[in-house]
Coordinates of C-alpha atoms and ligand atoms in Angstrom, one line a residue:
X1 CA -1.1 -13.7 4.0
X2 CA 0.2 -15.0 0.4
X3 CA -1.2 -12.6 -2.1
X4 CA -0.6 -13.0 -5.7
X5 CA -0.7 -9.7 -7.9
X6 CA -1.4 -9.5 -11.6
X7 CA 0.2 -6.6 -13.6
X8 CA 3.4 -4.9 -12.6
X9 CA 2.0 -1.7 -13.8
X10 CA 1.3 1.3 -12.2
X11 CA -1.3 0.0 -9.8
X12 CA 0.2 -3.4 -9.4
X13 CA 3.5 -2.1 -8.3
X14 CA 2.2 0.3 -5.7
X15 CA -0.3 -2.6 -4.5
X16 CA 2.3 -5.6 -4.5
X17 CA 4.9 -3.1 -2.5
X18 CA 2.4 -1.7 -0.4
X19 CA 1.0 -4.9 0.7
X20 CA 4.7 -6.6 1.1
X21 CA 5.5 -3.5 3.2
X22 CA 1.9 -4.1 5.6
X23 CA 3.1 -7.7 5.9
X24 CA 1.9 -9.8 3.4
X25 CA 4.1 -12.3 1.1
X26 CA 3.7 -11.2 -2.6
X27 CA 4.3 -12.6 -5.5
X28 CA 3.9 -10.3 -8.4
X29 CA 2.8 -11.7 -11.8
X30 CA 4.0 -9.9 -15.4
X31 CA 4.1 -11.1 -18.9
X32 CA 6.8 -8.8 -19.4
X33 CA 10.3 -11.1 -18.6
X34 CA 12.5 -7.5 -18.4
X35 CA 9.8 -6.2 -16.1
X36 CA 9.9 -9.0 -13.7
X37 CA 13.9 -9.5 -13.7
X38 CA 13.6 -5.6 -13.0
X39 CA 11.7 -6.0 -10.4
X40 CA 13.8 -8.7 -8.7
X41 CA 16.9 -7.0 -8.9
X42 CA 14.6 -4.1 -6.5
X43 CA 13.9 -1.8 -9.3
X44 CA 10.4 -0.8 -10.0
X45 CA 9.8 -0.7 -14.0
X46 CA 7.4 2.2 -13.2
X47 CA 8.5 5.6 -12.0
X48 CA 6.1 6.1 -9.1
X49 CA 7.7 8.6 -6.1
X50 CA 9.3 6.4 -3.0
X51 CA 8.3 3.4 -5.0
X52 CA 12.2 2.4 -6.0
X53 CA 13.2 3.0 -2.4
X54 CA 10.0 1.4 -0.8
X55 CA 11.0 -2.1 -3.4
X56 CA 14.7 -1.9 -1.7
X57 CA 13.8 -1.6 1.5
X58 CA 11.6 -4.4 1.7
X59 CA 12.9 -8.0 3.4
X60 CA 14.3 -10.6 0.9
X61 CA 11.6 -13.0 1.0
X62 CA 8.3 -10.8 1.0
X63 CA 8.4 -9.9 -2.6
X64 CA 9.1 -11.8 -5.8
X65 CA 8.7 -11.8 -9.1
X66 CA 7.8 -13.5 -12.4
X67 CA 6.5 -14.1 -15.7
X68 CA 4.9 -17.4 -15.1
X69 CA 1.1 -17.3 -14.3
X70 CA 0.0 -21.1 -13.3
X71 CA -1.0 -23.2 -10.9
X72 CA 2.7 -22.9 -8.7
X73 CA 2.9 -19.1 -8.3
X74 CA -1.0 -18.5 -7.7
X75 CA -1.8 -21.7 -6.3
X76 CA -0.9 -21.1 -3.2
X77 CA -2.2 -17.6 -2.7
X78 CA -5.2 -16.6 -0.7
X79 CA -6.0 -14.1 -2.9
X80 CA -5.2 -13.3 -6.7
X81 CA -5.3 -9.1 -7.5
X82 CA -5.9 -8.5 -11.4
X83 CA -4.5 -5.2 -11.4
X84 CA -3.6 -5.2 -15.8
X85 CA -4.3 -2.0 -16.9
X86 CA -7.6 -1.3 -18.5
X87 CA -7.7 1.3 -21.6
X88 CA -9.6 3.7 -23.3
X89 CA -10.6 1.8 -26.2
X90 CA -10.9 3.6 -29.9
X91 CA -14.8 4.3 -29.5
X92 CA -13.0 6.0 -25.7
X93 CA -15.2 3.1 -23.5
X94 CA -12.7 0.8 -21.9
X95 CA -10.9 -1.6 -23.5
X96 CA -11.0 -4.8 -21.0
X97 CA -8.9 -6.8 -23.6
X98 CA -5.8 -7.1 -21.1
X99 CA -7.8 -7.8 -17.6
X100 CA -9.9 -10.3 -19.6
X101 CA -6.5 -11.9 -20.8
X102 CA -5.4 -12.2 -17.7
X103 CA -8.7 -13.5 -15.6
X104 CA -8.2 -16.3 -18.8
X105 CA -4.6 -17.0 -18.1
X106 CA -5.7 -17.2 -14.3
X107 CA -9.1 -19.2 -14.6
X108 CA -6.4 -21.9 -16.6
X109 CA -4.3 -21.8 -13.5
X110 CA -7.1 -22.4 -11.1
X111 CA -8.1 -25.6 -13.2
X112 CA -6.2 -27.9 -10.6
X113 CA -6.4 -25.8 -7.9
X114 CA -7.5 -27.0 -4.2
X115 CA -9.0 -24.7 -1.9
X116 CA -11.4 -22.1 -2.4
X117 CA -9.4 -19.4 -4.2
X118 CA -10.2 -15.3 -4.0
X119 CA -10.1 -13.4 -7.0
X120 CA -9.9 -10.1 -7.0
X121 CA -10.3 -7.3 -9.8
X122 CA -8.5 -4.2 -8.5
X123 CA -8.0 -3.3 -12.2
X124 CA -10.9 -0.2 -13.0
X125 CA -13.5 -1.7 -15.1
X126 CA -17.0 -0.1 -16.3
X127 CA -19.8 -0.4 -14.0
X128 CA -20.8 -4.5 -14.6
X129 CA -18.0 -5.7 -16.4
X130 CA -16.5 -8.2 -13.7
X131 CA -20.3 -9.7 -13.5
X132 CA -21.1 -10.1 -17.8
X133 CA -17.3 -10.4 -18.9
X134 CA -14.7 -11.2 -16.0
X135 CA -16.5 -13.7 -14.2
X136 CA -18.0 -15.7 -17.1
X137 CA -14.2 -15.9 -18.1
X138 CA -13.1 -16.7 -15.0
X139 CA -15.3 -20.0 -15.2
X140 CA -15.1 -20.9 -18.2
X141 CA -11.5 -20.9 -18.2
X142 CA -10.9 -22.6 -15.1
X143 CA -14.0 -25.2 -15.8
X144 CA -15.2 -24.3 -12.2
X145 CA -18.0 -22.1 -11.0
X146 CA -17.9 -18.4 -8.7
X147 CA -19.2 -18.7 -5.9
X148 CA -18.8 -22.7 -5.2
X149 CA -15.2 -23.7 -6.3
X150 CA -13.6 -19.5 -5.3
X151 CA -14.7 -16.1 -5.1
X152 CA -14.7 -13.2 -7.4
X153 CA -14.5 -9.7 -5.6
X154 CA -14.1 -6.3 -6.5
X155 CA -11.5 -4.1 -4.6
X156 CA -11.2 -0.6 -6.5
X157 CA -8.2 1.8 -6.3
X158 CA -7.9 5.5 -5.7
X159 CA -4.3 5.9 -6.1
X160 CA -3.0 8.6 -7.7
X161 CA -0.5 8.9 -9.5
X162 CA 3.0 10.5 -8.2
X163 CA 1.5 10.2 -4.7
X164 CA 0.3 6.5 -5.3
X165 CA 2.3 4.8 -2.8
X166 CA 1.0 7.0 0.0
X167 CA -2.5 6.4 -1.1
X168 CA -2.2 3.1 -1.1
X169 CA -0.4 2.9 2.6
X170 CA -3.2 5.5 3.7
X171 CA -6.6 5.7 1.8
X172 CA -9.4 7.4 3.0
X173 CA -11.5 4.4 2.7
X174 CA -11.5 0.3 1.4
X175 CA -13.9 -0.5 -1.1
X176 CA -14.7 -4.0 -1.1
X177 CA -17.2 -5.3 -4.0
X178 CA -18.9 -8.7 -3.7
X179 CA -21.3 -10.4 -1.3
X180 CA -18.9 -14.0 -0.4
X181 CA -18.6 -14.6 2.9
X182 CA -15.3 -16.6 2.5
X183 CA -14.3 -13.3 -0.3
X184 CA -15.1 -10.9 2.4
X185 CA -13.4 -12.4 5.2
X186 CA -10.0 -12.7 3.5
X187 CA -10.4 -8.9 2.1
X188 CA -11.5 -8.2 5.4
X189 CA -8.4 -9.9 6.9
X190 CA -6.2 -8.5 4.1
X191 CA -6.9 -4.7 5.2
X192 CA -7.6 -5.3 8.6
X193 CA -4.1 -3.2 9.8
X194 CA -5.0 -0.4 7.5
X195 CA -7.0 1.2 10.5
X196 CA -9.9 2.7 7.6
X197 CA -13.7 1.8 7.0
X198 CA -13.9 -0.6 5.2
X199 CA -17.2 -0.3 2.7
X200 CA -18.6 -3.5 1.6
X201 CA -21.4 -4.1 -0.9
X202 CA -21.6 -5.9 -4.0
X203 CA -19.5 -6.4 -7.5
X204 CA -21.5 -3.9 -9.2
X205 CA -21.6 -1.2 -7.1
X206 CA -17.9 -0.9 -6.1
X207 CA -17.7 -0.6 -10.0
X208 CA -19.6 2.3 -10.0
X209 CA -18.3 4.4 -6.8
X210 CA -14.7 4.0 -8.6
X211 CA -16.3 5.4 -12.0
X212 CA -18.4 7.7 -10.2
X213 CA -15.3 9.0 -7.7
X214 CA -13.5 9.5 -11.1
X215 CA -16.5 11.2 -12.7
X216 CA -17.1 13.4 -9.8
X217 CA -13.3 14.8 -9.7
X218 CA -13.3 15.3 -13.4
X219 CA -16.5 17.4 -12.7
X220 CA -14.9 19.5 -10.3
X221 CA -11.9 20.5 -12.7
X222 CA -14.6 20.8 -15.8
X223 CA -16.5 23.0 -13.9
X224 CA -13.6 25.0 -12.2
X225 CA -12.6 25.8 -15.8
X226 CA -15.8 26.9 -17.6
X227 CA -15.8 29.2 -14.4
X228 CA -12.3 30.2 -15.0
X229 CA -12.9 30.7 -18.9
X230 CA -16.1 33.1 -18.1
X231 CA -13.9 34.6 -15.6
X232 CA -11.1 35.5 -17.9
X233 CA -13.5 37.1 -20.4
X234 CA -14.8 39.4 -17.5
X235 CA -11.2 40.2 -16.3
X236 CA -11.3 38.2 -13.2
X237 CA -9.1 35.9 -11.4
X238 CA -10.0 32.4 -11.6
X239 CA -8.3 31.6 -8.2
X240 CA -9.4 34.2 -6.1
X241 CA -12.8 32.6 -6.9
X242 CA -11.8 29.3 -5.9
X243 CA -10.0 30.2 -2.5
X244 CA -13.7 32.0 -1.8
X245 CA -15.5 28.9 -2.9
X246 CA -13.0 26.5 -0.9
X247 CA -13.6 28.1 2.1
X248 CA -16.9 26.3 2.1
X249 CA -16.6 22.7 3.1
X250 CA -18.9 21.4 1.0
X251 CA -17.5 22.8 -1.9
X252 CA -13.3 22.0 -0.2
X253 CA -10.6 23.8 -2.4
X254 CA -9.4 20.4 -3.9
X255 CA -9.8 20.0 -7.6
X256 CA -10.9 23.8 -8.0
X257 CA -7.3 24.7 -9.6
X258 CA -8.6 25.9 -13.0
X259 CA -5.9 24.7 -15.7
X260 CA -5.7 22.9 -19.3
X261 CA -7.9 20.3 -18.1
X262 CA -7.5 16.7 -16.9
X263 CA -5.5 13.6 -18.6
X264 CA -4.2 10.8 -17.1
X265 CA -4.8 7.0 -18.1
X266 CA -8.2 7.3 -15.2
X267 CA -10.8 10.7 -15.4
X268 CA -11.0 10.9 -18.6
X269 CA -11.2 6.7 -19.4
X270 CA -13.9 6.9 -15.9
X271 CA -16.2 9.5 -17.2
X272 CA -16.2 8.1 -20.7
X273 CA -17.2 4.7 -19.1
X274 CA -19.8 5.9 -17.1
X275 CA -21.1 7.3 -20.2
X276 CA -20.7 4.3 -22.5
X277 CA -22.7 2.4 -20.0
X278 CA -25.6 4.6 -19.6
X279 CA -26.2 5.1 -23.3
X280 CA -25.7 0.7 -23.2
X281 CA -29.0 1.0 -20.3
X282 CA -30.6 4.2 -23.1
X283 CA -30.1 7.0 -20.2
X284 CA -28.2 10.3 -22.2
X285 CA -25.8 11.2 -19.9
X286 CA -25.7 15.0 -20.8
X287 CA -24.0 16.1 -17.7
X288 CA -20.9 13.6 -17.9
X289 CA -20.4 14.1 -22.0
X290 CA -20.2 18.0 -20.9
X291 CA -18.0 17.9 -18.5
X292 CA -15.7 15.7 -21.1
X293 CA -16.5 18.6 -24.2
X294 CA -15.1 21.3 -21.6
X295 CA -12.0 19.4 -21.1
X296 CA -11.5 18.8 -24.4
X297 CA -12.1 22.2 -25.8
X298 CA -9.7 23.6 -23.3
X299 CA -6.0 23.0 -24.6
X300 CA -7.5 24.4 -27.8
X301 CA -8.1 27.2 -25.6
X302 CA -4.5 27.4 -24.9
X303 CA -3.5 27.9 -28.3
X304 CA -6.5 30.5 -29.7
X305 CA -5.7 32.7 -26.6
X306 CA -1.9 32.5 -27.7
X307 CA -2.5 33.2 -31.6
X308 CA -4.9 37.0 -30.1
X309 CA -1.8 37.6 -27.9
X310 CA 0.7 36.5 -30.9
X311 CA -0.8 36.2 -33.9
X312 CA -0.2 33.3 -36.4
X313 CA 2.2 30.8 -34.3
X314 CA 3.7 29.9 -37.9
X315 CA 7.6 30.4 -37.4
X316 CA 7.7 31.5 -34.4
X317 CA 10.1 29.8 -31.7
X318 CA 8.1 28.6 -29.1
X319 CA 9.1 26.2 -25.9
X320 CA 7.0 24.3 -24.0
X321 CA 7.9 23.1 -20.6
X322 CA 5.7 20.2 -18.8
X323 CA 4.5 17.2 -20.6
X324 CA 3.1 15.0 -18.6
X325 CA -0.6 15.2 -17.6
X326 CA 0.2 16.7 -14.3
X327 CA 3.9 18.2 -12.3
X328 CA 5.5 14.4 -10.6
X329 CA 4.7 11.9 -12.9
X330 CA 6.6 10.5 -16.4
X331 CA 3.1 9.3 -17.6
X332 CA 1.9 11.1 -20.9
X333 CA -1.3 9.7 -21.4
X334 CA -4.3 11.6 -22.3
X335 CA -2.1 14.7 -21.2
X336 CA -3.9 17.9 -22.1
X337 CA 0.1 19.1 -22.7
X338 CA 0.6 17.1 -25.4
X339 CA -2.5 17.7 -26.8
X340 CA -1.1 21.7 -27.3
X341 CA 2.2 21.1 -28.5
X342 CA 0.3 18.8 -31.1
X343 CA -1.2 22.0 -31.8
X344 CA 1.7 24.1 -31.9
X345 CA 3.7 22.6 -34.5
X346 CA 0.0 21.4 -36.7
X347 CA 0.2 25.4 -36.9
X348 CA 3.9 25.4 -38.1
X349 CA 5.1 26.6 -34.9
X350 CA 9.0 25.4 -34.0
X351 CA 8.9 23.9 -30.9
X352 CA 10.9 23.0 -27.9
X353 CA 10.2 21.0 -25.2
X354 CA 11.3 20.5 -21.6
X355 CA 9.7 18.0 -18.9
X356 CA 12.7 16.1 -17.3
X357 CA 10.3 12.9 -15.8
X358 CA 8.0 12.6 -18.8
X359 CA 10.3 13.2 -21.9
X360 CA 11.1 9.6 -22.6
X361 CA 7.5 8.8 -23.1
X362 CA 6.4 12.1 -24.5
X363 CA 9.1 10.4 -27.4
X364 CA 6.6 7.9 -28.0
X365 CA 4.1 10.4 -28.9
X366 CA 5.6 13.3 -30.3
X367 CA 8.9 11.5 -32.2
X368 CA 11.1 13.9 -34.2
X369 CA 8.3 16.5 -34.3
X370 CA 9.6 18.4 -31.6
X371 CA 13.6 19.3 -29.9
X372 CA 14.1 17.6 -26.6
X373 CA 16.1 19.7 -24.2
X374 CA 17.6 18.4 -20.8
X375 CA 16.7 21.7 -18.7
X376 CA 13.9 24.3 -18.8
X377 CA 17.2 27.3 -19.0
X378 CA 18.3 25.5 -22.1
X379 CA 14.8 24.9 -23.4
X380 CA 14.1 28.3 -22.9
X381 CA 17.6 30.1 -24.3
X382 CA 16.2 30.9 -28.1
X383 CA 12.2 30.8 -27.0
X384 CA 9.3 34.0 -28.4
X385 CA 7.1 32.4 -26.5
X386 CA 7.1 29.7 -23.2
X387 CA 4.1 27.7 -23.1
X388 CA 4.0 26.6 -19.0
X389 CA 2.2 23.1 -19.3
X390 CA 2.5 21.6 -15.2
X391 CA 2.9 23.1 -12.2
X392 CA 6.3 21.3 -11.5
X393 CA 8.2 23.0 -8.9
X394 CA 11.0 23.9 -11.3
X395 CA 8.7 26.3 -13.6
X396 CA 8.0 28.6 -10.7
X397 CA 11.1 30.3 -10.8
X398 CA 9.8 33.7 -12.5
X399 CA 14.1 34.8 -13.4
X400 CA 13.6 32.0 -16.3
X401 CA 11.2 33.7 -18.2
X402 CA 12.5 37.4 -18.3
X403 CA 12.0 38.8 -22.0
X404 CA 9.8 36.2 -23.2
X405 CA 6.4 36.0 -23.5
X406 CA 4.8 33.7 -20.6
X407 CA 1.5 31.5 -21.5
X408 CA 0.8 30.0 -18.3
X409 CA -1.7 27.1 -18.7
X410 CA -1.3 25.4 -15.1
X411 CA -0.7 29.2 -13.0
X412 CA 3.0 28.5 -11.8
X413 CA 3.4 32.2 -11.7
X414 CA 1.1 33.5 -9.0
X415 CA -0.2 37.2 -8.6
X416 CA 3.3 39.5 -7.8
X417 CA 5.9 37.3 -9.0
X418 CA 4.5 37.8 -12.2
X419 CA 4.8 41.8 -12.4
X420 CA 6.7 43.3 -15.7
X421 CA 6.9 40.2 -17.7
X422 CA 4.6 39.4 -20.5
X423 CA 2.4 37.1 -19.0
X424 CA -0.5 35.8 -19.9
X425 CA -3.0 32.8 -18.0
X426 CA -5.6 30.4 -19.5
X427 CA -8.2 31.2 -17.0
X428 CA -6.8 34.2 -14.9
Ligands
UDX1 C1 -7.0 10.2 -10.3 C2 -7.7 10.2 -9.0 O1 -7.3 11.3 -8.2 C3 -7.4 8.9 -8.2 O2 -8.2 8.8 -7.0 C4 -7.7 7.7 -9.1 O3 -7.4 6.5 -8.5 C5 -7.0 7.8 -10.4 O4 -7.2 9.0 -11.1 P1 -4.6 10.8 -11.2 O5 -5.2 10.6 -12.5 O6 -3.2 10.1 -10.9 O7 -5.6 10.3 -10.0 O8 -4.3 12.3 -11.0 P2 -5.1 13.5 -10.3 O9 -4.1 14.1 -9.3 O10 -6.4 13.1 -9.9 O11 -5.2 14.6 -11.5 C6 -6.0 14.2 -12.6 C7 -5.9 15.3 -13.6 O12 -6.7 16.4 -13.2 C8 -4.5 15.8 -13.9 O13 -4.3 16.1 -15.3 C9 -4.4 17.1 -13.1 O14 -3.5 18.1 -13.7 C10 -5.9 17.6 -13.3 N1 -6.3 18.5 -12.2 C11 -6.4 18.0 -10.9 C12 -6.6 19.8 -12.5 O15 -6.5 20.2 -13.7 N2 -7.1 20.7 -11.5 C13 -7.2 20.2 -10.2 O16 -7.5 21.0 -9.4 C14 -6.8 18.9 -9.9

């Protein structure tokens, strides 16, 4: 099928290559002109793992790009993904200005469209957003009406990132939001090779199993640390607890690795949403704003445990290796690691850092605060104290931390290896 894709991002990337590589003819749509020449000379402008290689690989005529969103590069498609990034907006709801830009610039492209024409917003959005704010967009923009001139589905993602092209090759499950016949047919017709269940109800709801899904996950790593920081006031090993707990099935031993907390451009912008719009329908969500208050108290953690070990951090050299908000990925936002290292030098500390994927981005955030290094050994050489901030595979080796002082907030070092350094864990 011809499928048009909105947003060379993250999720529109992995979507526009995935679905090229099950088949389908793409043509992916960005504003950005260096994205989309990127992208045509088979380089991804995102750094997502196998992506590059995936875009290569893929034959001459299944994918293109470019910058021009009308009625001759969507006009012919049988269905149009929105997949722009949503983000968490100042008051930390969900800032739709970018997917509503987009259902605008393709409403004006449908204007003089034939057909019946399948929208689709794969881009996360809070629970009822496509049905107040896309949709109404959508027709007004076009000057044609959902639901008797083309279809407006939802389609929700659970990639994650790092591992997002995988998850898009082989989810668990297809979520597919909208009650259209002619919407659910071509969805239907779009995933039929995946070989998963395919989950149909309406817009609304596959809003809310995204948010929820997110919530949920969050919940898990929320909880596994208030568990972790009652565990390390009674002298306890956080993980030992969890490896007990995973062996039950309803429990699993995903998300129970007890850490810094959660970041990323999805939990925490999920869980706020879901909270934003139950406060909007005058429910308190007290469970959801705790489970956000653990995971923000918890890089602060970081640092108070470090001043009782070190005392005042004023001075002292400190590195910190990891910056992303998890090991595999360049992507900085909401990471729990930069969160500490903010808190490092706000308490005069001199810091280095170290995260090979992530450091051009982590630029963008930290600026001149901090001294770049281009290996942990390096990073390291005139270090006090190492602040270990992901579980990259690199930060394992226990040889680079002999005479420093080891602050382990993502437990690279695991019981043993650790012995005879000065070592100490978040929640273990
Ligand atoms: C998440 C969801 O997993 C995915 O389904 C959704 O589509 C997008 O959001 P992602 O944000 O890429 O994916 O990362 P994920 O692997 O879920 O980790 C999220 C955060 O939780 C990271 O900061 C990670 O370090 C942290 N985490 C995860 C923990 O602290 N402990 C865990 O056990 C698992």
């Amino acid at each position: 099928m011809i499928l048009a894709v909105v947003g060379a991002g993250y999720v529109g990337m992995v979507c526009g290559v995935g679905f090229a590589k099950m088949g389908h003819q793409v043509i992916l749509i960005d504003i950005d002109s260096d994205k989309v020449d990127m992208i045509n000379q088979g380089r991804a402008p995102v750094y997502e793992t196998g992506l590059d290689a995936a875009l290569r690989g893929l034959a001459p005529t299944s994918l293109s790009a470019t910058s021009t969103l009308d009625s001759d590069s969507i006009g012919n498609a049988d269905a149009i993904f929105l997949c722009v990034q949503s983000s968490t907006a100042d008051c930390e709801g969900m800032d739709l200005t970018p997917v509503e830009r987009a259902a605008r610039d393709v409403g004006v492209a449908l204007r003089n469209s034939s057909g019946y024409p399948v929208v689709v917003v794969k881009s996360t959005v809070s629970p009822g957003a496509t049905e107040k704010r896309i949709l109404p967009i959508l027709e007004e923009s076009s000057g044609k009406r959902a639901g008797v001139d083309f279809a407006v589905m939802a389609n929700p993602e659970f990639l994650r990132e790092g591992n997002a092209l995988a998850d898009f090759l082989c989810p668990d499950r297809i979520v597919i939001g909208g009650v259209d016949t002619k919407g659910r047919a071509v969805l239907g017709e779009i995933y039929k090779d995946f070989g998963v269940p395919i989950i149909s109800v309406d817009r609304t709801t596959a809003e809310v199993i995204k948010c929820a899904c997110n919530a949920f996950l969050a919940a898990k790593v929320s909880f596994i640390n208030e568990v972790g920081n009652i565990c390390k006031a009674l002298g306890v090993d956080t993980y030992k607890v969890a490896e007990a707990m995973g062996a039950d099935p309803r429990i699993s031993p995903h998300f129970l690795k007890a850490g810094i907390g959660f970041g990323g451009s999805c939990l925490p912008k999920d869980t706020r949403s879901l909270c934003m719009v139950a406060r909007e329908l005058g429910y308190e969500p007290i469970l959801l704003e705790s489970i956000l208050q653990v995971n923000d108290n918890q890089p602060l953690r970081l640092i108070e445990m470090a001043e009782r070990k070190m005392g005042r951090l004023v001075g002292k050299k400190v590195t910190v290796l990891g910056l992303a908000f998890k090991a595999g990925t360049d992507d900085v936002r909401k990471s729990p690691a930069i969160q500490v290292t903010k808190g490092l030098c706000q308490r005069g500390a001199s810091v280095t850092v170290y995260d090979a994927l992530a450091e051009e981005k982590a630029k963008g955030v930290l600026q001149d605060r901090v001294i770049y290094c281009p290996s942990a050994v390096e990073a390291i050489s005139q270090a006090e104290v190492v602040f270990v901030l992901t579980d990259s595979d690199e930060f394992k080796d226990v040889e680079l931390y002999s005479g420093k002082v080891v602050i382990d907030g993502r437990r690279v070092l695991d019981d043993g290896v650790r012995d005879g350094l000065d070592y100490e864990g978040i929640c273990w």
